[in-house]
Coordinates of C-alpha atoms in Angstrom, one line a residue:
M1 CA 10.4 2.7 14.1
A2 CA 8.9 6.1 13.7
H3 CA 10.4 6.5 10.3
A4 CA 9.4 2.9 9.5
R5 CA 5.8 3.5 10.1
A6 CA 5.6 6.6 8.0
W7 CA 7.7 4.6 5.2
L8 CA 5.4 1.7 5.3
L9 CA 2.8 3.3 3.1
L10 CA 5.5 4.3 0.6
L11 CA 6.5 0.7 0.1
L12 CA 3.1 -0.4 -0.7
H13 CA 2.9 1.8 -3.9
A14 CA 4.4 -0.3 -7.0
A15 CA 5.6 1.1 -10.2
C16 CA 8.9 2.6 -11.6
T17 CA 11.3 6.5 -12.1
P18 CA 14.8 8.4 -11.7
A19 CA 16.3 10.9 -9.5
L20 CA 15.4 14.5 -10.0
A21 CA 18.2 16.8 -10.9
L22 CA 17.7 19.8 -8.6
Q23 CA 19.1 23.1 -9.8
S24 CA 19.8 26.3 -7.9
D25 CA 19.3 26.7 -4.1
Q26 CA 17.6 30.0 -4.8
A27 CA 13.7 30.0 -3.8
Q28 CA 11.0 32.3 -3.1
P29 CA 8.7 32.4 -0.2
L30 CA 5.7 29.9 -0.4
S31 CA 2.5 31.7 -1.4
S32 CA -0.9 30.7 -0.3
A33 CA -1.9 29.8 -3.9
Q34 CA 1.0 27.4 -3.9
R35 CA -0.6 25.6 -1.2
S36 CA -4.1 25.3 -2.4
G37 CA -5.7 23.0 -4.8
S38 CA -8.4 20.3 -5.9
D39 CA -7.9 16.9 -4.6
S40 CA -8.1 13.2 -5.5
L41 CA -10.9 11.0 -4.4
G42 CA -12.2 11.4 -1.0
A43 CA -9.6 13.8 0.2
C44 CA -10.6 17.4 1.4
D45 CA -11.1 20.3 -0.9
S46 CA -10.3 23.9 0.0
D47 CA -13.4 25.9 -0.1
D48 CA -11.3 29.1 -1.2
Y49 CA -9.4 27.2 -3.8
K50 CA -8.3 29.6 -6.6
G51 CA -5.6 27.5 -8.1
P52 CA -5.1 26.1 -11.6
S53 CA -8.0 23.8 -12.9
V54 CA -7.5 20.4 -14.1
A55 CA -7.8 21.7 -17.8
A56 CA -4.8 24.0 -17.1
I57 CA -2.8 21.3 -15.6
L58 CA -3.4 19.2 -18.7
G59 CA -2.4 22.0 -20.8
W60 CA 0.7 22.4 -19.0
A61 CA 1.4 18.7 -19.1
T62 CA 1.0 18.8 -23.1
K63 CA 3.7 21.5 -23.2
A64 CA 6.0 19.5 -21.0
S65 CA 5.5 16.3 -23.4
I66 CA 3.4 14.4 -21.0
Q67 CA 1.2 12.5 -23.3
H68 CA -2.6 12.1 -22.2
K69 CA -4.7 12.1 -25.3
H70 CA -7.5 9.7 -24.1
F71 CA -9.2 12.0 -21.5
H72 CA -10.4 15.4 -20.3
D73 CA -10.8 17.3 -17.1
Y74 CA -13.8 16.4 -14.8
S75 CA -14.6 18.0 -11.5
N76 CA -17.6 18.1 -9.2
T77 CA -18.1 19.8 -5.7
A78 CA -16.3 17.0 -3.9
V79 CA -13.3 15.8 -6.0
R80 CA -11.5 16.3 -9.2
G81 CA -10.6 13.7 -12.0
V82 CA -10.5 12.8 -15.5
I83 CA -13.0 11.3 -18.0
A84 CA -12.6 9.2 -21.0
E85 CA -13.1 11.2 -24.2
H86 CA -13.9 7.9 -26.1
D87 CA -13.7 4.2 -25.3
I88 CA -10.4 3.2 -24.0
P89 CA -9.3 -0.4 -24.9
P90 CA -7.9 -2.6 -22.3
K91 CA -4.1 -2.4 -21.6
T92 CA -3.9 1.2 -23.3
V93 CA -1.4 3.7 -22.3
V94 CA -3.4 6.6 -20.8
V95 CA -0.5 8.7 -19.6
N96 CA 3.2 8.5 -20.8
M97 CA 5.3 10.9 -19.0
P98 CA 9.2 11.5 -19.3
R99 CA 11.1 10.2 -16.2
N100 CA 12.7 13.7 -15.6
L101 CA 9.3 15.4 -14.9
A102 CA 9.0 13.1 -11.7
L103 CA 9.7 14.8 -8.6
S104 CA 11.7 12.3 -7.0
I105 CA 14.4 11.1 -4.7
V106 CA 16.5 7.9 -4.7
M107 CA 16.3 6.0 -1.4
G108 CA 19.4 6.3 0.5
Q109 CA 20.8 9.2 -1.8
K110 CA 22.8 12.0 -0.3
S111 CA 21.1 15.5 0.3
P112 CA 20.2 16.9 -3.0
F113 CA 20.8 20.4 -1.7
P114 CA 23.6 20.2 0.9
S115 CA 23.7 24.1 1.2
L116 CA 20.2 23.9 2.5
V117 CA 20.0 20.7 4.3
H118 CA 23.3 19.2 5.7
Q119 CA 23.8 15.5 5.0
D120 CA 23.8 14.4 8.6
V121 CA 20.2 16.0 9.2
W122 CA 19.0 14.8 5.8
Q123 CA 19.9 11.2 6.7
S124 CA 18.2 11.4 9.9
C125 CA 14.8 12.1 8.3
G126 CA 12.4 9.4 7.0
E127 CA 12.2 9.0 3.2
N128 CA 8.6 10.6 3.0
V129 CA 9.9 13.6 4.8
K130 CA 13.0 13.8 2.4
L131 CA 10.6 14.0 -0.4
A132 CA 8.5 16.4 1.3
L133 CA 11.5 18.8 1.5
V134 CA 12.2 18.6 -2.2
L135 CA 8.5 19.4 -2.8
L136 CA 8.9 22.4 -0.5
R137 CA 12.1 23.5 -2.0
E138 CA 10.5 23.5 -5.4
A139 CA 7.4 25.3 -4.1
K140 CA 9.7 28.0 -2.7
R141 CA 11.4 28.5 -6.2
G142 CA 8.2 29.9 -7.7
Q143 CA 8.5 30.7 -11.2
D144 CA 12.0 29.1 -11.3
S145 CA 10.5 25.7 -10.7
P146 CA 9.4 23.5 -13.7
W147 CA 6.6 22.2 -11.5
Q148 CA 5.1 25.5 -10.3
L149 CA 1.7 25.2 -12.0
W150 CA 1.3 21.6 -10.8
I151 CA 2.5 22.4 -7.3
E152 CA -0.1 25.3 -7.3
S153 CA -2.9 22.8 -8.1
L154 CA -2.1 20.6 -5.1
P155 CA -4.8 20.5 -2.3
H156 CA -4.5 22.9 0.4
E157 CA -5.3 20.2 2.8
V158 CA -6.1 16.5 2.9
A159 CA -8.4 15.1 5.5
T160 CA -6.0 12.5 6.8
L161 CA -6.4 11.3 10.3
M162 CA -3.5 13.0 11.9
H163 CA -5.6 16.4 11.4
W164 CA -8.4 15.1 13.4
S165 CA -9.0 16.1 17.1
D166 CA -9.3 13.7 19.7
K167 CA -13.0 14.3 19.9
E168 CA -13.3 13.7 16.1
L169 CA -11.3 10.5 16.3
Q170 CA -13.7 9.0 18.9
Q171 CA -16.3 9.0 16.1
L172 CA -14.4 6.2 14.6
Q173 CA -15.1 4.0 17.6
L174 CA -11.4 2.6 18.0
D175 CA -11.7 1.2 21.5
S176 CA -13.1 -2.3 21.3
T177 CA -10.1 -4.4 20.8
P178 CA -6.1 -3.6 21.5
T179 CA -5.7 -3.7 17.6
E180 CA -8.1 -0.8 17.2
K181 CA -6.3 1.0 20.2
D182 CA -3.1 0.5 18.4
F183 CA -4.5 1.9 15.3
Y184 CA -5.5 4.9 17.3
D185 CA -1.9 5.4 18.6
Q186 CA -0.4 5.1 15.3
I187 CA -2.6 8.0 14.2
K188 CA -1.3 10.2 17.1
Q189 CA 2.3 9.1 16.5
Q190 CA 2.1 10.2 12.8
L191 CA 2.1 13.9 13.7
A192 CA 4.5 13.5 16.5
D193 CA 7.1 12.0 14.1
I194 CA 6.8 14.8 11.6
T195 CA 7.1 17.2 14.5
D196 CA 10.4 15.6 15.6
D197 CA 11.8 15.7 12.0
Y198 CA 11.0 19.4 12.0
G199 CA 12.8 19.9 15.2
R200 CA 16.0 18.6 13.7
L201 CA 15.5 20.6 10.5
Q202 CA 15.1 24.0 12.4
S203 CA 18.8 24.4 12.4
T204 CA 19.2 24.2 8.7
P205 CA 19.2 27.0 6.1
L206 CA 16.0 25.4 4.5
V207 CA 14.0 26.3 7.4
H208 CA 15.6 29.8 8.2
D209 CA 16.3 31.1 4.6
L210 CA 13.2 29.8 3.0
D211 CA 10.8 30.3 6.1
I212 CA 9.5 26.9 6.2
S213 CA 7.0 26.3 9.0
L214 CA 5.9 23.1 10.8
Q215 CA 2.7 23.6 8.9
D216 CA 4.4 23.7 5.5
L217 CA 6.3 20.3 6.4
V218 CA 3.0 18.6 7.5
W219 CA 1.4 19.8 4.3
A220 CA 4.1 18.4 2.1
S221 CA 4.2 15.3 4.1
D222 CA 0.5 14.9 3.4
M223 CA 1.1 15.3 -0.3
V224 CA 3.8 12.6 -0.3
T225 CA 1.9 10.0 1.7
S226 CA -1.2 10.4 -0.4
R227 CA 0.3 10.8 -3.9
S228 CA 3.8 9.2 -3.9
F229 CA 4.8 6.1 -5.8
V230 CA 7.8 3.8 -5.1
Y231 CA 9.7 2.1 -8.2
P232 CA 13.1 0.8 -9.3
K233 CA 15.8 3.4 -10.0
Q234 CA 16.6 4.0 -13.6
E235 CA 19.8 2.0 -14.7
V236 CA 22.1 2.0 -17.7
W237 CA 23.0 -1.3 -19.3
W238 CA 26.5 -0.9 -18.7
S239 CA 26.0 -0.2 -14.9
P240 CA 28.1 -2.3 -12.3
L241 CA 25.0 -4.5 -11.3
A242 CA 24.1 -5.3 -14.9
V243 CA 27.7 -6.2 -15.8
G244 CA 28.6 -7.8 -12.7
T245 CA 25.4 -9.9 -12.6
A246 CA 25.8 -11.1 -16.3
V247 CA 29.7 -12.0 -15.6
V248 CA 28.9 -14.0 -12.4
V249 CA 26.1 -15.9 -13.9
A250 CA 28.0 -16.7 -17.3
G251 CA 31.2 -17.8 -15.2
L252 CA 29.0 -20.1 -13.1
A253 CA 27.0 -21.5 -16.1
F254 CA 30.3 -22.4 -17.9
K255 CA 31.7 -24.1 -14.8
A256 CA 28.6 -26.4 -14.5
P257 CA 29.6 -30.0 -15.2
F258 CA 26.7 -30.7 -17.6
I259 CA 28.0 -27.7 -19.6
N260 CA 31.6 -28.4 -19.7
K261 CA 31.0 -31.7 -21.5
W262 CA 29.6 -29.7 -24.5
Q263 CA 32.8 -27.7 -24.9
Y264 CA 34.3 -30.0 -27.5
S265 CA 31.0 -31.1 -29.2
S266 CA 29.5 -29.9 -32.3
Q267 CA 28.4 -26.4 -33.3
V268 CA 24.8 -27.2 -32.4
S269 CA 25.7 -28.2 -28.9
A270 CA 27.8 -25.2 -28.5
G271 CA 25.0 -23.0 -29.7
C272 CA 22.8 -24.6 -27.0
R273 CA 25.4 -23.8 -24.4
Y274 CA 25.6 -20.2 -25.2
A275 CA 21.8 -19.9 -25.4
F276 CA 21.6 -21.6 -22.0
T277 CA 24.2 -19.2 -20.5
A278 CA 22.3 -16.2 -22.0
C279 CA 19.0 -17.3 -20.7
M280 CA 20.3 -18.0 -17.1
A281 CA 22.0 -14.7 -16.9
A282 CA 18.8 -12.7 -18.3
A283 CA 16.6 -14.4 -15.5
F284 CA 19.1 -14.0 -12.7
F285 CA 19.7 -10.4 -13.9
Q286 CA 16.1 -9.6 -14.0
N287 CA 15.5 -11.1 -10.4
K288 CA 18.6 -9.2 -8.9
Y289 CA 17.3 -5.9 -10.2
S290 CA 13.8 -6.3 -9.0
T291 CA 14.8 -7.5 -5.5
E292 CA 17.9 -5.7 -4.9
G293 CA 18.3 -2.5 -7.1
S294 CA 17.9 1.0 -5.7
H295 CA 14.4 2.4 -5.6
E296 CA 13.0 5.9 -5.9
V297 CA 10.2 7.6 -4.4
A298 CA 8.3 10.1 -6.7
L299 CA 5.3 12.4 -7.2
L300 CA 4.1 12.1 -10.6
P301 CA 2.1 15.1 -12.3
V302 CA -1.0 14.1 -14.3
I303 CA -0.9 10.5 -13.1
D304 CA -1.9 11.7 -9.8
L305 CA -5.2 13.0 -11.4
L306 CA -6.3 9.3 -11.7
N307 CA -8.6 8.6 -8.8
H308 CA -8.6 5.5 -6.7
N309 CA -10.8 2.6 -7.5
S310 CA -10.2 -0.8 -5.9
T311 CA -11.5 -2.8 -8.6
S312 CA -9.3 -1.2 -11.2
Q313 CA -6.6 -3.3 -12.4
G314 CA -4.6 -0.6 -14.1
E315 CA -0.8 -0.4 -13.6
L316 CA 2.0 2.1 -13.6
Q317 CA 4.7 0.5 -15.9
A318 CA 8.4 1.5 -16.3
S319 CA 11.6 -0.3 -16.8
R320 CA 15.1 0.2 -15.2
F321 CA 16.2 0.9 -18.8
S322 CA 13.3 3.2 -19.8
S323 CA 13.3 6.9 -19.8
S324 CA 9.4 7.0 -19.5
L325 CA 6.7 6.2 -17.0
R326 CA 3.4 4.8 -18.4
A327 CA -0.1 4.5 -16.7
I328 CA -1.9 1.5 -18.3
S329 CA -5.5 0.8 -18.3
G330 CA -6.8 -2.4 -16.8
P331 CA -8.3 -5.5 -18.6
H332 CA -11.7 -3.8 -18.9
G333 CA -10.6 -0.6 -20.3
F334 CA -12.9 2.4 -19.9
V335 CA -16.1 3.6 -22.0
A336 CA -16.6 7.1 -23.1
G337 CA -17.6 9.4 -20.3
Q338 CA -16.6 7.1 -17.5
E339 CA -14.0 8.3 -15.1
V340 CA -10.5 7.0 -15.7
T341 CA -9.0 5.6 -12.5
H342 CA -6.5 3.3 -11.3
S343 CA -5.9 1.5 -7.9
Y344 CA -3.6 2.6 -5.2
G345 CA -2.9 -0.9 -4.4
D346 CA -4.4 -3.7 -2.0
K347 CA -5.3 -1.0 0.7
S348 CA -7.7 -1.5 3.6
N349 CA -9.9 1.6 4.6
E350 CA -7.7 2.3 7.6
M351 CA -4.8 3.1 5.2
L352 CA -7.0 5.0 2.8
L353 CA -8.4 7.2 5.7
Q354 CA -5.1 7.5 7.5
F355 CA -2.8 8.5 4.5
Y356 CA -5.4 9.5 1.7
G357 CA -8.3 11.1 3.6
F358 CA -11.2 9.1 2.4
V359 CA -13.0 5.7 2.6
E360 CA -14.2 3.4 -0.1
M361 CA -17.6 2.1 0.6
E362 CA -17.1 -0.9 -1.8
N363 CA -13.5 -1.6 -1.1
I364 CA -12.7 -5.1 -2.2
H365 CA -9.3 -5.1 -0.2
D366 CA -10.7 -4.0 3.1
I367 CA -10.0 -6.1 6.1
Y368 CA -10.8 -6.1 9.8
M369 CA -7.7 -7.0 11.7
A370 CA -7.7 -8.5 15.3
D371 CA -5.6 -10.5 17.8
M372 CA -7.2 -13.8 17.5
Y373 CA -4.2 -15.3 19.4
E374 CA -5.2 -13.6 22.8
W375 CA -9.0 -14.0 22.1
T376 CA -8.6 -17.8 21.6
K377 CA -6.1 -18.5 24.3
Q378 CA -7.9 -16.5 27.1
R379 CA -11.3 -18.3 26.3
D380 CA -10.7 -21.8 25.0
N381 CA -9.4 -24.7 26.7
V382 CA -6.6 -26.1 24.5
S383 CA -3.6 -28.2 25.4
E384 CA -0.4 -26.1 26.1
E385 CA 1.4 -28.8 23.9
R386 CA -0.6 -27.4 20.9
W387 CA -0.1 -23.8 21.7
H388 CA 3.6 -24.5 21.9
F389 CA 3.6 -25.9 18.6
L390 CA 2.1 -22.9 17.1
E391 CA 4.1 -20.4 19.1
S392 CA 7.3 -22.0 17.8
D393 CA 6.5 -20.8 14.3
P394 CA 6.8 -17.0 13.9
L395 CA 4.8 -16.7 10.7
V396 CA 1.8 -18.5 12.3
M397 CA 2.0 -16.3 15.4
Q398 CA 2.0 -13.1 13.1
A399 CA -0.9 -14.4 11.3
L400 CA -2.8 -14.9 14.6
H401 CA -1.7 -11.6 16.2
Q402 CA -2.6 -9.8 13.0
A403 CA -5.6 -12.0 11.8
E404 CA -7.4 -10.5 8.9
L405 CA -11.2 -10.8 8.1
K406 CA -12.1 -10.0 4.5
K407 CA -15.5 -10.1 2.8
S408 CA -14.6 -13.9 1.7
G409 CA -13.9 -14.7 5.3
W410 CA -11.0 -15.1 7.6
S411 CA -7.6 -15.8 6.3
D412 CA -6.3 -19.1 5.5
A413 CA -3.5 -19.1 8.1
V414 CA -6.3 -18.2 11.0
M415 CA -8.3 -21.2 9.7
E416 CA -5.6 -23.6 9.6
S417 CA -4.3 -22.5 13.1
L418 CA -7.8 -22.9 14.8
R419 CA -8.3 -26.3 13.0
Y420 CA -5.1 -27.7 14.4
L421 CA -5.9 -26.4 18.0
F422 CA -9.3 -28.0 18.0
A423 CA -8.6 -31.1 15.9
S424 CA -9.2 -34.5 17.5
E425 CA -6.4 -36.7 18.4
Q426 CA -7.1 -38.9 15.5
E427 CA -7.1 -35.9 13.1
I428 CA -3.7 -34.8 14.6
E429 CA -2.4 -38.3 13.9
E430 CA -3.5 -38.4 10.6
G431 CA -2.4 -34.9 9.7
S432 CA 1.0 -35.0 11.3
A433 CA 2.7 -36.7 8.3
L434 CA 2.1 -36.8 4.6
D435 CA 3.0 -39.8 2.5
P436 CA 4.5 -39.0 -0.8
L437 CA 1.3 -39.3 -2.8
Q438 CA -0.5 -37.0 -0.4
W439 CA 2.5 -34.6 -0.5
F440 CA 2.4 -34.6 -4.2
Q441 CA -1.4 -34.0 -4.2
A442 CA -1.1 -31.0 -1.8
L443 CA 1.6 -29.4 -3.9
I444 CA -0.7 -29.5 -7.0
K445 CA -3.9 -28.3 -5.1
Y446 CA -2.4 -25.6 -3.2
R447 CA 0.5 -24.6 -5.4
E448 CA 2.9 -24.3 -2.6
I449 CA 5.5 -26.4 -0.9
P450 CA 3.6 -28.6 1.7
N451 CA 4.5 -28.0 5.3
V452 CA 3.2 -28.8 8.9
M453 CA 0.1 -26.7 8.6
T454 CA -1.0 -28.1 5.1
A455 CA -3.1 -30.9 6.5
W456 CA -5.4 -28.1 8.2
K457 CA -6.2 -26.3 4.9
Q458 CA -9.2 -28.6 4.3
E459 CA -12.2 -28.9 6.3
L460 CA -12.1 -31.6 9.2
S461 CA -14.7 -33.2 10.9
E462 CA -18.0 -31.5 11.9
K463 CA -17.2 -31.3 15.5
T464 CA -13.8 -29.7 14.9
E465 CA -15.4 -27.3 12.4
Q466 CA -18.2 -26.3 14.7
R467 CA -15.6 -25.4 17.3
V468 CA -13.6 -23.2 14.9
F469 CA -17.0 -21.6 13.8
Q470 CA -17.8 -20.8 17.7
V471 CA -14.7 -19.1 18.2
L472 CA -15.0 -16.8 15.1
H473 CA -18.7 -16.2 15.5
G474 CA -18.3 -15.5 19.2
F475 CA -15.4 -12.9 18.5
C476 CA -17.3 -11.1 16.0
S477 CA -20.6 -11.0 18.0
H478 CA -18.7 -9.7 21.0
I479 CA -16.9 -7.0 19.0
I480 CA -20.4 -5.8 17.6
A481 CA -22.0 -5.8 20.9
L482 CA -19.1 -3.4 22.2
K483 CA -19.8 -0.7 19.7
P484 CA -22.1 2.1 20.9
T485 CA -23.9 2.3 17.7
T486 CA -25.4 -0.4 15.6
L487 CA -24.7 -1.0 11.7
E488 CA -28.3 0.0 10.9
A489 CA -28.1 3.1 13.1
D490 CA -25.0 4.3 11.3
K491 CA -26.5 3.6 7.7
K492 CA -29.4 5.7 8.8
Q493 CA -27.5 8.4 10.2
L494 CA -25.3 8.6 7.0
E495 CA -28.3 8.8 4.8
Q496 CA -29.7 11.6 6.8
L497 CA -26.4 13.5 6.2
G498 CA -27.6 13.7 2.5
A499 CA -26.0 13.4 -0.7
G500 CA -24.8 16.8 -1.0
T501 CA -22.6 16.7 2.1
A502 CA -19.0 17.6 1.2
S503 CA -16.6 14.5 1.2
N504 CA -14.4 16.4 3.7
D505 CA -17.2 16.2 6.3
K506 CA -15.4 14.2 9.2
S507 CA -18.6 12.9 10.7
R508 CA -19.5 11.5 7.2
L509 CA -16.0 9.8 6.9
A510 CA -16.3 8.5 10.5
L511 CA -19.9 7.0 9.5
Q512 CA -18.5 5.5 6.3
Y513 CA -15.6 3.9 8.0
R514 CA -17.6 2.4 11.0
I515 CA -20.1 1.0 8.4
T516 CA -17.4 -0.8 6.4
K517 CA -15.9 -2.4 9.4
K518 CA -19.3 -3.3 11.0
E519 CA -20.3 -5.0 7.8
L520 CA -17.2 -7.1 7.7
L521 CA -17.9 -8.1 11.4
Q522 CA -21.8 -8.8 10.3
S523 CA -20.6 -11.0 7.5
C524 CA -18.6 -13.0 9.8
V525 CA -21.4 -13.5 12.2
W526 CA -23.4 -15.0 9.3
Q527 CA -20.9 -16.8 7.6
Y528 CA -19.6 -18.5 10.8
D529 CA -22.8 -19.1 12.7
P530 CA -22.6 -22.7 14.2
S531 CA -26.3 -23.2 14.1
Q532 CA -26.3 -22.8 10.3
M533 CA -23.8 -25.5 9.8
A534 CA -25.1 -28.3 7.5
P535 CA -25.7 -31.7 9.4

């Protein structure tokens, strides 16, 4: 479970790259310059940073055949990034890098340097720690590493939550609900997991011979969790997976009864048969590769200069059969002078602060998560029969235990469950079964196979909707009342800090986090106020 928690972040990144062919096991001690650097959006900058500039990194990238002709360096007192030199059209390749310049591992691979880390120890580490070891080993190689200048440019530290003291964490106000307390426990466990991994690594030559400390491993783990991507491993067309899939699908297709009758038909029909078989093989082959193929975890120089923006719809593209990785601009492109960004994915501010060290005030993917099952069951008189019905569905229970409140409101699963709980007996009877016409209408409307909860997707009677609103409004009002400071007070305090405050100020980050969560709760109070329901 410990490694699963640390690995969860890596699985939320999407893109594509191959394994790194590591060379000699010789390395040099890790210098202070190799552990300093600027940082991506919101993370902590080192005041004494004297490492390579963004311009120097771009110069190194050009020599290494990483194409980046659309932007130039940009830095201010808080963050570093890149600016569009000219208008960049939508869906433009802004970075094109060879796969062999990705610092990567393949999930489940054997130790890439068995003389430094034995296979049994390597296997016991989480995937994020494995890539951290690869990064540390390259950093120790110094000038012998092709990534030396890029490694020297990495941040000296990132203000992720595992570096916060208990007193600093208290500023987040994570004690109102069991879900908030669970988040606090996850933060504390994160550093404990890395410490456990370091304990297992202390017997290896990697730690002894290269003089790697726990602080080094924590730093490298920070770099991995805040910068890594996960994508399919590069394959060749004659790989066993490719050939095997094509052969199996072709065999199945030629055995199909409606295909067999074409075997002695005209050439036109025979051509259709071959085309049908090829299409089936291609579709099945692509599906197998996207779901079952091996994946890599990688650090991507230059691409990691693109800061995060949740509204950016750019993407990282690569194919299993491509030798390059491409960062693509979103559908709106960029205008000259605008910062070139991309999205780290649909990440809440919990994830951004815990793993990246910053908060996005206008995060369109932010959520407030709560256990609506416990809240509703303890406070509302609902028949046990209806609770048993919901409790029999694991997906419904997961949605209630991990209920998500977004700016648009509570998730569909929460609304459907509460409507079922508070529906009248007549509504229950009417919604218990769908006739064929209703089933087809629901399929078209919701674009999913209708199930036992489909009837509760739409609003019910005013009385039922009012009870649902009372539960949601009451919960959010209760949590707001438990907070030691108000939303208005937090906004005023943040304003008093001044625009010049460094982004690594933990008090500022805590205020930003609190404000974004209280804004979600306040929006719930307004949106689900029963007194405001239309008569």
